JSON list of C-alpha atoms in Angstrom, two decimals:
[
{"chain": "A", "resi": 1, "resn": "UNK", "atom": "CA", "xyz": [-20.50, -263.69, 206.46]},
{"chain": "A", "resi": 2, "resn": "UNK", "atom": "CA", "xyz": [-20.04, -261.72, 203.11]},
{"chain": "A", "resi": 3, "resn": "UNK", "atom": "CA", "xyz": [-17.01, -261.03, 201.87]},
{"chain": "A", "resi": 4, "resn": "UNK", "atom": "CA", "xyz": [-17.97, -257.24, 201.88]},
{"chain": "A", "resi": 5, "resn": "UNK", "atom": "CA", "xyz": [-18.39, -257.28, 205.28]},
{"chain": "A", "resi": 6, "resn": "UNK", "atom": "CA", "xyz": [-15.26, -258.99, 205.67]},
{"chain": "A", "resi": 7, "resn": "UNK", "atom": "CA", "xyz": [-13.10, -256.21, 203.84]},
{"chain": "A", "resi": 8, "resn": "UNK", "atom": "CA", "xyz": [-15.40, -253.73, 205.62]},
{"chain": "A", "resi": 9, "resn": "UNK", "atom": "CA", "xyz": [-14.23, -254.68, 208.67]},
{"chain": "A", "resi": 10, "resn": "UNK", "atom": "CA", "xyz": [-10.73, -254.68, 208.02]},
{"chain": "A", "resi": 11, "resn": "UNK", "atom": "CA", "xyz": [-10.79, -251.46, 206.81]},
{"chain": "A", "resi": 12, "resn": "UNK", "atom": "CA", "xyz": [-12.50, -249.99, 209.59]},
{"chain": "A", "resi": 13, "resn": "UNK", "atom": "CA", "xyz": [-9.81, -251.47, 212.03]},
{"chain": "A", "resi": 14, "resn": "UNK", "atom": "CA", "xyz": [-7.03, -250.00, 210.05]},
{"chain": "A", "resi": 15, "resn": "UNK", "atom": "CA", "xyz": [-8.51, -246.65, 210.16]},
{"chain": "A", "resi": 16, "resn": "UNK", "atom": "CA", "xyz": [-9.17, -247.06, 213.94]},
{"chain": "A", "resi": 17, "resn": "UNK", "atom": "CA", "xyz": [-5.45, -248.56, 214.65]},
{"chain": "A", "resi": 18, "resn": "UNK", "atom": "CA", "xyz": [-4.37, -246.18, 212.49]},
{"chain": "A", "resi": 19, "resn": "UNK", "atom": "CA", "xyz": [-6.58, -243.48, 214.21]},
{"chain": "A", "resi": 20, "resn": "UNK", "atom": "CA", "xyz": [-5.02, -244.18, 217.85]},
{"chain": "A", "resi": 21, "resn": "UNK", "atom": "CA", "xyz": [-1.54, -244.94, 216.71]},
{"chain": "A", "resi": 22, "resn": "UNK", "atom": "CA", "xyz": [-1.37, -240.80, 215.26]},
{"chain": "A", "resi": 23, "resn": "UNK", "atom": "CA", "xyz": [-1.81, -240.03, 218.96]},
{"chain": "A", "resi": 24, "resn": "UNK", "atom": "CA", "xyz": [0.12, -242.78, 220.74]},
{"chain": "A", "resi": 25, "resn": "UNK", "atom": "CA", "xyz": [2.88, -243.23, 217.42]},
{"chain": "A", "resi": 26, "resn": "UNK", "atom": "CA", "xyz": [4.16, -246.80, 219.17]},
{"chain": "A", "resi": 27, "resn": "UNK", "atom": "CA", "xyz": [1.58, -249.48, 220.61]},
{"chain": "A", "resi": 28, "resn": "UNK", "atom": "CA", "xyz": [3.00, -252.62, 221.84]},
{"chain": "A", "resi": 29, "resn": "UNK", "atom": "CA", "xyz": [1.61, -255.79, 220.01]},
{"chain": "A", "resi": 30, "resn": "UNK", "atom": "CA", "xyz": [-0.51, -256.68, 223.42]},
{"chain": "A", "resi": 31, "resn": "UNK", "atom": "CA", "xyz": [-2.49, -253.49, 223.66]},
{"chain": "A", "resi": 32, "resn": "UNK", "atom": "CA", "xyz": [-3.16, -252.75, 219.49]},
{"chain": "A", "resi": 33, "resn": "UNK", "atom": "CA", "xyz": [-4.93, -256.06, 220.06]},
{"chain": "A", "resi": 34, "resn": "UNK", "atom": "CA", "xyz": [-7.42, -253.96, 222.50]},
{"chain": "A", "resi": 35, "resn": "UNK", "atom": "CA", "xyz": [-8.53, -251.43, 220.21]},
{"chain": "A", "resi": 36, "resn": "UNK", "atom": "CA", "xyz": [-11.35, -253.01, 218.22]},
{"chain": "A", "resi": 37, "resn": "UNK", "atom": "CA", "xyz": [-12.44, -254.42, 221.18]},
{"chain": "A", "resi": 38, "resn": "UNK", "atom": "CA", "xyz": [-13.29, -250.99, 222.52]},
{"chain": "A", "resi": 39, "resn": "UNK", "atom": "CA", "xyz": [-14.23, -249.06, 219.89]},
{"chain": "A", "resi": 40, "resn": "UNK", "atom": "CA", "xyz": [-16.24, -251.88, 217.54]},
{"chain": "A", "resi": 41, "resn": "UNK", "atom": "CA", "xyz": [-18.72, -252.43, 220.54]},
{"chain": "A", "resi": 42, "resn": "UNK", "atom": "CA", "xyz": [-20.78, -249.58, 219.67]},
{"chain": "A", "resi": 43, "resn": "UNK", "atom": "CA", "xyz": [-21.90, -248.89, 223.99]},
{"chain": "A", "resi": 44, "resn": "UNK", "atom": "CA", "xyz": [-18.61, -249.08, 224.68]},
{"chain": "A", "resi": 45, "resn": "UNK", "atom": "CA", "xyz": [-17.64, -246.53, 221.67]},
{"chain": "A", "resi": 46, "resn": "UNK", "atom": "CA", "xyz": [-20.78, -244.10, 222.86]},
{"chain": "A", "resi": 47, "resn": "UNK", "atom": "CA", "xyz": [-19.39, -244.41, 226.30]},
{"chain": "A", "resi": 48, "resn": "UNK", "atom": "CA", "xyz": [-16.23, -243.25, 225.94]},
{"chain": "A", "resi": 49, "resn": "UNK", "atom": "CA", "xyz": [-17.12, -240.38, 223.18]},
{"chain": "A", "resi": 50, "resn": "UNK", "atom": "CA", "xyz": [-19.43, -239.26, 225.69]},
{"chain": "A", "resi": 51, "resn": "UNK", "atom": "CA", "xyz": [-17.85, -239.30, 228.85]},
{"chain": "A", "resi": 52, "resn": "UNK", "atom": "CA", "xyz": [-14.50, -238.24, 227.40]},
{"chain": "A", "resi": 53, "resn": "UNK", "atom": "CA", "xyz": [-13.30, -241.33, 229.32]},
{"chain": "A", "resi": 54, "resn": "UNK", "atom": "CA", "xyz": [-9.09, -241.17, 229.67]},
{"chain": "A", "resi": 55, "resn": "UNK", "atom": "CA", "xyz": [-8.40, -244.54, 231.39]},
{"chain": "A", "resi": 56, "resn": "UNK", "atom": "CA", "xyz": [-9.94, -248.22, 232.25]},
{"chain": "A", "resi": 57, "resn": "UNK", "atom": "CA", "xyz": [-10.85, -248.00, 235.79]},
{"chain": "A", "resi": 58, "resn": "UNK", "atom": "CA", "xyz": [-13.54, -245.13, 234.94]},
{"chain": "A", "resi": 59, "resn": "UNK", "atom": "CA", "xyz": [-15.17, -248.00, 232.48]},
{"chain": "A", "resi": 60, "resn": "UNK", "atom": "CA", "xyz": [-14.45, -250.87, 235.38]},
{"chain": "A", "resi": 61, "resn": "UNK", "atom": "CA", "xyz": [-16.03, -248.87, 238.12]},
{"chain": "A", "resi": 62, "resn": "UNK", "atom": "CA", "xyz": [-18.75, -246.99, 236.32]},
{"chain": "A", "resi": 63, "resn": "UNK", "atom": "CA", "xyz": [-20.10, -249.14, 233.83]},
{"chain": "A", "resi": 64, "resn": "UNK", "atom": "CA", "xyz": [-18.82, -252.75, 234.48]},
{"chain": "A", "resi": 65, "resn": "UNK", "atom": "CA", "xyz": [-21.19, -254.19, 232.23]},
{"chain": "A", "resi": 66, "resn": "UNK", "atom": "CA", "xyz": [-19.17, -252.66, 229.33]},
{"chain": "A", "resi": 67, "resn": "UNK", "atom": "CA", "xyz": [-16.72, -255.36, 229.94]},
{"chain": "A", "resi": 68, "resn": "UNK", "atom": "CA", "xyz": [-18.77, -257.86, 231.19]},
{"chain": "A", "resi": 69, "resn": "UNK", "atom": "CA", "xyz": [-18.09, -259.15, 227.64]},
{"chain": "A", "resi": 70, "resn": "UNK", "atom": "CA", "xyz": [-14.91, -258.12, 227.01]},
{"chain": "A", "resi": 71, "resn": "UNK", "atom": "CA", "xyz": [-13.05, -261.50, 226.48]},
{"chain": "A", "resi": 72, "resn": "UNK", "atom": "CA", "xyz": [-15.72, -262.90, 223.98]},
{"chain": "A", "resi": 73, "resn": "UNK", "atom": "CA", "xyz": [-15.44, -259.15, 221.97]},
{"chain": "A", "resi": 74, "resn": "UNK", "atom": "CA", "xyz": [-11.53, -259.76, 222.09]},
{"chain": "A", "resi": 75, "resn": "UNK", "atom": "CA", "xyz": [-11.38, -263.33, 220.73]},
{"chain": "A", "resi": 76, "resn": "UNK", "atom": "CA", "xyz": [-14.09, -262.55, 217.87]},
{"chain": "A", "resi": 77, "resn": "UNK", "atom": "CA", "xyz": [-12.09, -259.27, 216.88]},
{"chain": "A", "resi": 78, "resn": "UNK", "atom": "CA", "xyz": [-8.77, -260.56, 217.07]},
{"chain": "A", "resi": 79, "resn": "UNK", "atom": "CA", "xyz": [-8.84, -262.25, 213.85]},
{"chain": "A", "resi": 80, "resn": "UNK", "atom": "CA", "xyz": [-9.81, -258.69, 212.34]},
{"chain": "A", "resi": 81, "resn": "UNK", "atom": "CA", "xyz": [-7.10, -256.98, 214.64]},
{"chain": "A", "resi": 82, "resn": "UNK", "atom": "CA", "xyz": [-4.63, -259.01, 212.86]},
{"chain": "A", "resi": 83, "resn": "UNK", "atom": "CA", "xyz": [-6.12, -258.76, 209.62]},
{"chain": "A", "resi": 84, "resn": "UNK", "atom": "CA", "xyz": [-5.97, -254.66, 209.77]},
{"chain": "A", "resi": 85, "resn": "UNK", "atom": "CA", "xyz": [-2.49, -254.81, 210.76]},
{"chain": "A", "resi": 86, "resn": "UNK", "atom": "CA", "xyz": [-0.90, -256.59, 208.27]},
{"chain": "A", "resi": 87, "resn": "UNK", "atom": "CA", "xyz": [-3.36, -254.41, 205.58]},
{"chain": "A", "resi": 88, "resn": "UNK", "atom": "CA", "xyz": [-1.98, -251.16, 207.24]},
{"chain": "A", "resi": 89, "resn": "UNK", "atom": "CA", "xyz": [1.57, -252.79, 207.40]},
{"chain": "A", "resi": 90, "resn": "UNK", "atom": "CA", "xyz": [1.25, -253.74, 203.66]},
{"chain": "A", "resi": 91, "resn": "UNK", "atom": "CA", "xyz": [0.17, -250.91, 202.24]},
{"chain": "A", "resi": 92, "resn": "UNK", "atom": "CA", "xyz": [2.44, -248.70, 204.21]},
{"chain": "A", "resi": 93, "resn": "UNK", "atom": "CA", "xyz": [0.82, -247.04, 207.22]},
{"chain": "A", "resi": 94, "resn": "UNK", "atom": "CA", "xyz": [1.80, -248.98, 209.58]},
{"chain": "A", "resi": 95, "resn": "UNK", "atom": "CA", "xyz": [5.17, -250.17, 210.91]},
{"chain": "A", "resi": 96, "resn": "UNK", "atom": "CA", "xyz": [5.10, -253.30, 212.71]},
{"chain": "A", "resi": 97, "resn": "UNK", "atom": "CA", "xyz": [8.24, -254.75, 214.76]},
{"chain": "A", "resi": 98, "resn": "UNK", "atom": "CA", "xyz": [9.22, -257.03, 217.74]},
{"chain": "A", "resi": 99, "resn": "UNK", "atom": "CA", "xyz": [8.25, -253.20, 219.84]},
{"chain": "A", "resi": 100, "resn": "UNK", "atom": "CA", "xyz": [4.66, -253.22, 218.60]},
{"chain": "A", "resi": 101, "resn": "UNK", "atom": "CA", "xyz": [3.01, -251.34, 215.95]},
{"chain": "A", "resi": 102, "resn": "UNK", "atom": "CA", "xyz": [4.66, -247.45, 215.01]},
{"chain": "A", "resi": 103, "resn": "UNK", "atom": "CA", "xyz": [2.73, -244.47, 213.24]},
{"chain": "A", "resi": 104, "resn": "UNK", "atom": "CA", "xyz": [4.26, -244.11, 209.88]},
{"chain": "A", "resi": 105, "resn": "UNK", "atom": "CA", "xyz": [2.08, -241.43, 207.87]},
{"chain": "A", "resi": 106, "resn": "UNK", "atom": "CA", "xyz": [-1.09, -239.34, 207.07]},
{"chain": "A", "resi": 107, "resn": "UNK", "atom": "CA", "xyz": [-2.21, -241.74, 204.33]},
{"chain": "A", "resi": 108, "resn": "UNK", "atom": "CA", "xyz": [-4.05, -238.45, 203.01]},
{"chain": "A", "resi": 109, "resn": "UNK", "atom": "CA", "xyz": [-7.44, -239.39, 202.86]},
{"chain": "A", "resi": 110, "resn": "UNK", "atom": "CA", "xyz": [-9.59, -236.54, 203.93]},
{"chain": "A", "resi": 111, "resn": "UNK", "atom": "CA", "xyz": [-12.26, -237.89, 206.73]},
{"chain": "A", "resi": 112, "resn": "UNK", "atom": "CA", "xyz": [-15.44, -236.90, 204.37]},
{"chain": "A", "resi": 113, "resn": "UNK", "atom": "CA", "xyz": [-14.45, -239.67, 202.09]},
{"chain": "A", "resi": 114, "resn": "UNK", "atom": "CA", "xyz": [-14.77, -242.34, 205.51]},
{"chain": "A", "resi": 115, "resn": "UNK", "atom": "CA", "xyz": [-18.35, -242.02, 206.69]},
{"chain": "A", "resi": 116, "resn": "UNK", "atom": "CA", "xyz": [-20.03, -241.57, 209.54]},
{"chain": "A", "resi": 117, "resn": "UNK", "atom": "CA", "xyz": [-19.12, -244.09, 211.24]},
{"chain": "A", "resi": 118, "resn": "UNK", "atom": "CA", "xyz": [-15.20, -244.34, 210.58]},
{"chain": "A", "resi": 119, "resn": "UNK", "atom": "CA", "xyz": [-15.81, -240.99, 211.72]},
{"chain": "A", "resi": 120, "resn": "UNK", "atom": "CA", "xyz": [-17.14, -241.96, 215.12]},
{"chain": "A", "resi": 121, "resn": "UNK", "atom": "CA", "xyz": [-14.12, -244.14, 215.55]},
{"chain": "A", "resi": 122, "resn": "UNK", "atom": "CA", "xyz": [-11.51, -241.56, 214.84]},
{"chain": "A", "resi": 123, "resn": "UNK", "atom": "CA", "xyz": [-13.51, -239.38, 217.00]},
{"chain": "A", "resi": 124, "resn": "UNK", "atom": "CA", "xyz": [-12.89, -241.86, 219.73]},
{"chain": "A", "resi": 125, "resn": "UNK", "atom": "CA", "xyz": [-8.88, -242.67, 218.63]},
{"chain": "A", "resi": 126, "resn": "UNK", "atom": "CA", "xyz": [-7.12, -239.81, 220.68]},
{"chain": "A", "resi": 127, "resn": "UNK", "atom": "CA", "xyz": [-9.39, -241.21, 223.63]},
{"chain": "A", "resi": 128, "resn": "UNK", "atom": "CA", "xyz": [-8.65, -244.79, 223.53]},
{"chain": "A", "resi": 129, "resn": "UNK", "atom": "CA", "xyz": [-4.66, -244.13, 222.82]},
{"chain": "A", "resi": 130, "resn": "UNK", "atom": "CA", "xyz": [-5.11, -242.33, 226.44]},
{"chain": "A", "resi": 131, "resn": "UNK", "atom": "CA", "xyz": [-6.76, -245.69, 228.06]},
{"chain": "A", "resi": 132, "resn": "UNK", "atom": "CA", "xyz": [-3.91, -247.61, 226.27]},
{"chain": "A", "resi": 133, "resn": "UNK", "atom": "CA", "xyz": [-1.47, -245.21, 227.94]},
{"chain": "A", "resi": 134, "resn": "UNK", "atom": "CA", "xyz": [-1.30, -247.85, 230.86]},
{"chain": "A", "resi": 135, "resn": "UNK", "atom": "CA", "xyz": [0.87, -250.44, 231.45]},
{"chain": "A", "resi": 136, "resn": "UNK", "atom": "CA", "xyz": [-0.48, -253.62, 229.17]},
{"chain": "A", "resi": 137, "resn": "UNK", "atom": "CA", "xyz": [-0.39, -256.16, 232.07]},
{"chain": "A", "resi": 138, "resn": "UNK", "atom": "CA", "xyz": [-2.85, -253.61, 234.01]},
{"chain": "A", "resi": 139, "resn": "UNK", "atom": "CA", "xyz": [-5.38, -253.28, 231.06]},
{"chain": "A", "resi": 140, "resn": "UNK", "atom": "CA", "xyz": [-5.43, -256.51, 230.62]},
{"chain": "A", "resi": 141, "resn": "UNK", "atom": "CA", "xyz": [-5.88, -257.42, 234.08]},
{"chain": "A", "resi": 142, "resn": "UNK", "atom": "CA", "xyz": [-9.00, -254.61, 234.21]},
{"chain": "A", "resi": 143, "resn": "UNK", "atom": "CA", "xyz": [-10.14, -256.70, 231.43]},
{"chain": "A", "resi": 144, "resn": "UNK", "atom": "CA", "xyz": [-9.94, -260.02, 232.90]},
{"chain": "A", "resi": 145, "resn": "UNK", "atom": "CA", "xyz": [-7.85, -261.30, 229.94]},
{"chain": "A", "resi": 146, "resn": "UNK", "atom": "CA", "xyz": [-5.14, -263.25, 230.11]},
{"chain": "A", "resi": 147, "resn": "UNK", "atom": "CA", "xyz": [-1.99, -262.50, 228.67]}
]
């Protein structure tokens, strides 16, 4: 992997955590760890932008095979997750504590600067923080991860 890519991809999950935390403003630690999970895995992303999808069962029972990968996305974004965190929590957007992750600011940048597709994913933000609305132990259930 290139080290471009590797920035690249951290900054796209700090605009997406970022992205759902301004609707949610607190995340526990459990579900911020499900957000590039759904919105990297570009079906998944189309689906819900789409479908205006609002919570987990409607991707469980409509389109299983969205998640028929959903622990192997997890793992393989996790490292990323973590990585975006502790760039958002460094450079001031994000608060992170033993509650989760908190909304801190607008950082200001105007979403012509982003692109397309950090676009797409802040698109998707307000949608996801509505899935995430749900108790963590049930998401992650839906997802057949273990927590």
């Amino acid at each position: 992997m290139k080290i471009k890519s590797v920035y690249h991809n951290e900054l796209l999950g700090l605009i997406a955590v970022d992205a759902v935390l301004q609707r949610t403003k607190l995340i526990s630690h459990a579900k911020s760890l499900l957000i590039l999970p759904l919105l990297f895995h570009n079906e998944t992303l189309n689906y819900i932008l789409e479908n205006k999808i609002t919570n987990i069962e409607e991707i469980v029972t409509k389109r299983c095979k969205l998640i028929s990968n959903f622990e192997i996305r997890y793992y393989s974004f996790l490292p990323i997750t973590i990585n975006a965190i502790y760039l958002g929590s460094s450079l001031g957007y994000l608060n992170v504590n033993e509650d989760g992750l908190g909304y801190i600011q607008n950082n200001g940048t105007s979403r012509e600067d982003l692109g397309m597709r950090a676009n797409k994913l802040i698109n998707a933000a307000p949608l996801v923080g509505e899935i995430l609305n749900e108790d963590a132990i049930r998401l992650y259930s839906f997802l057949h991860l273990k927590i």
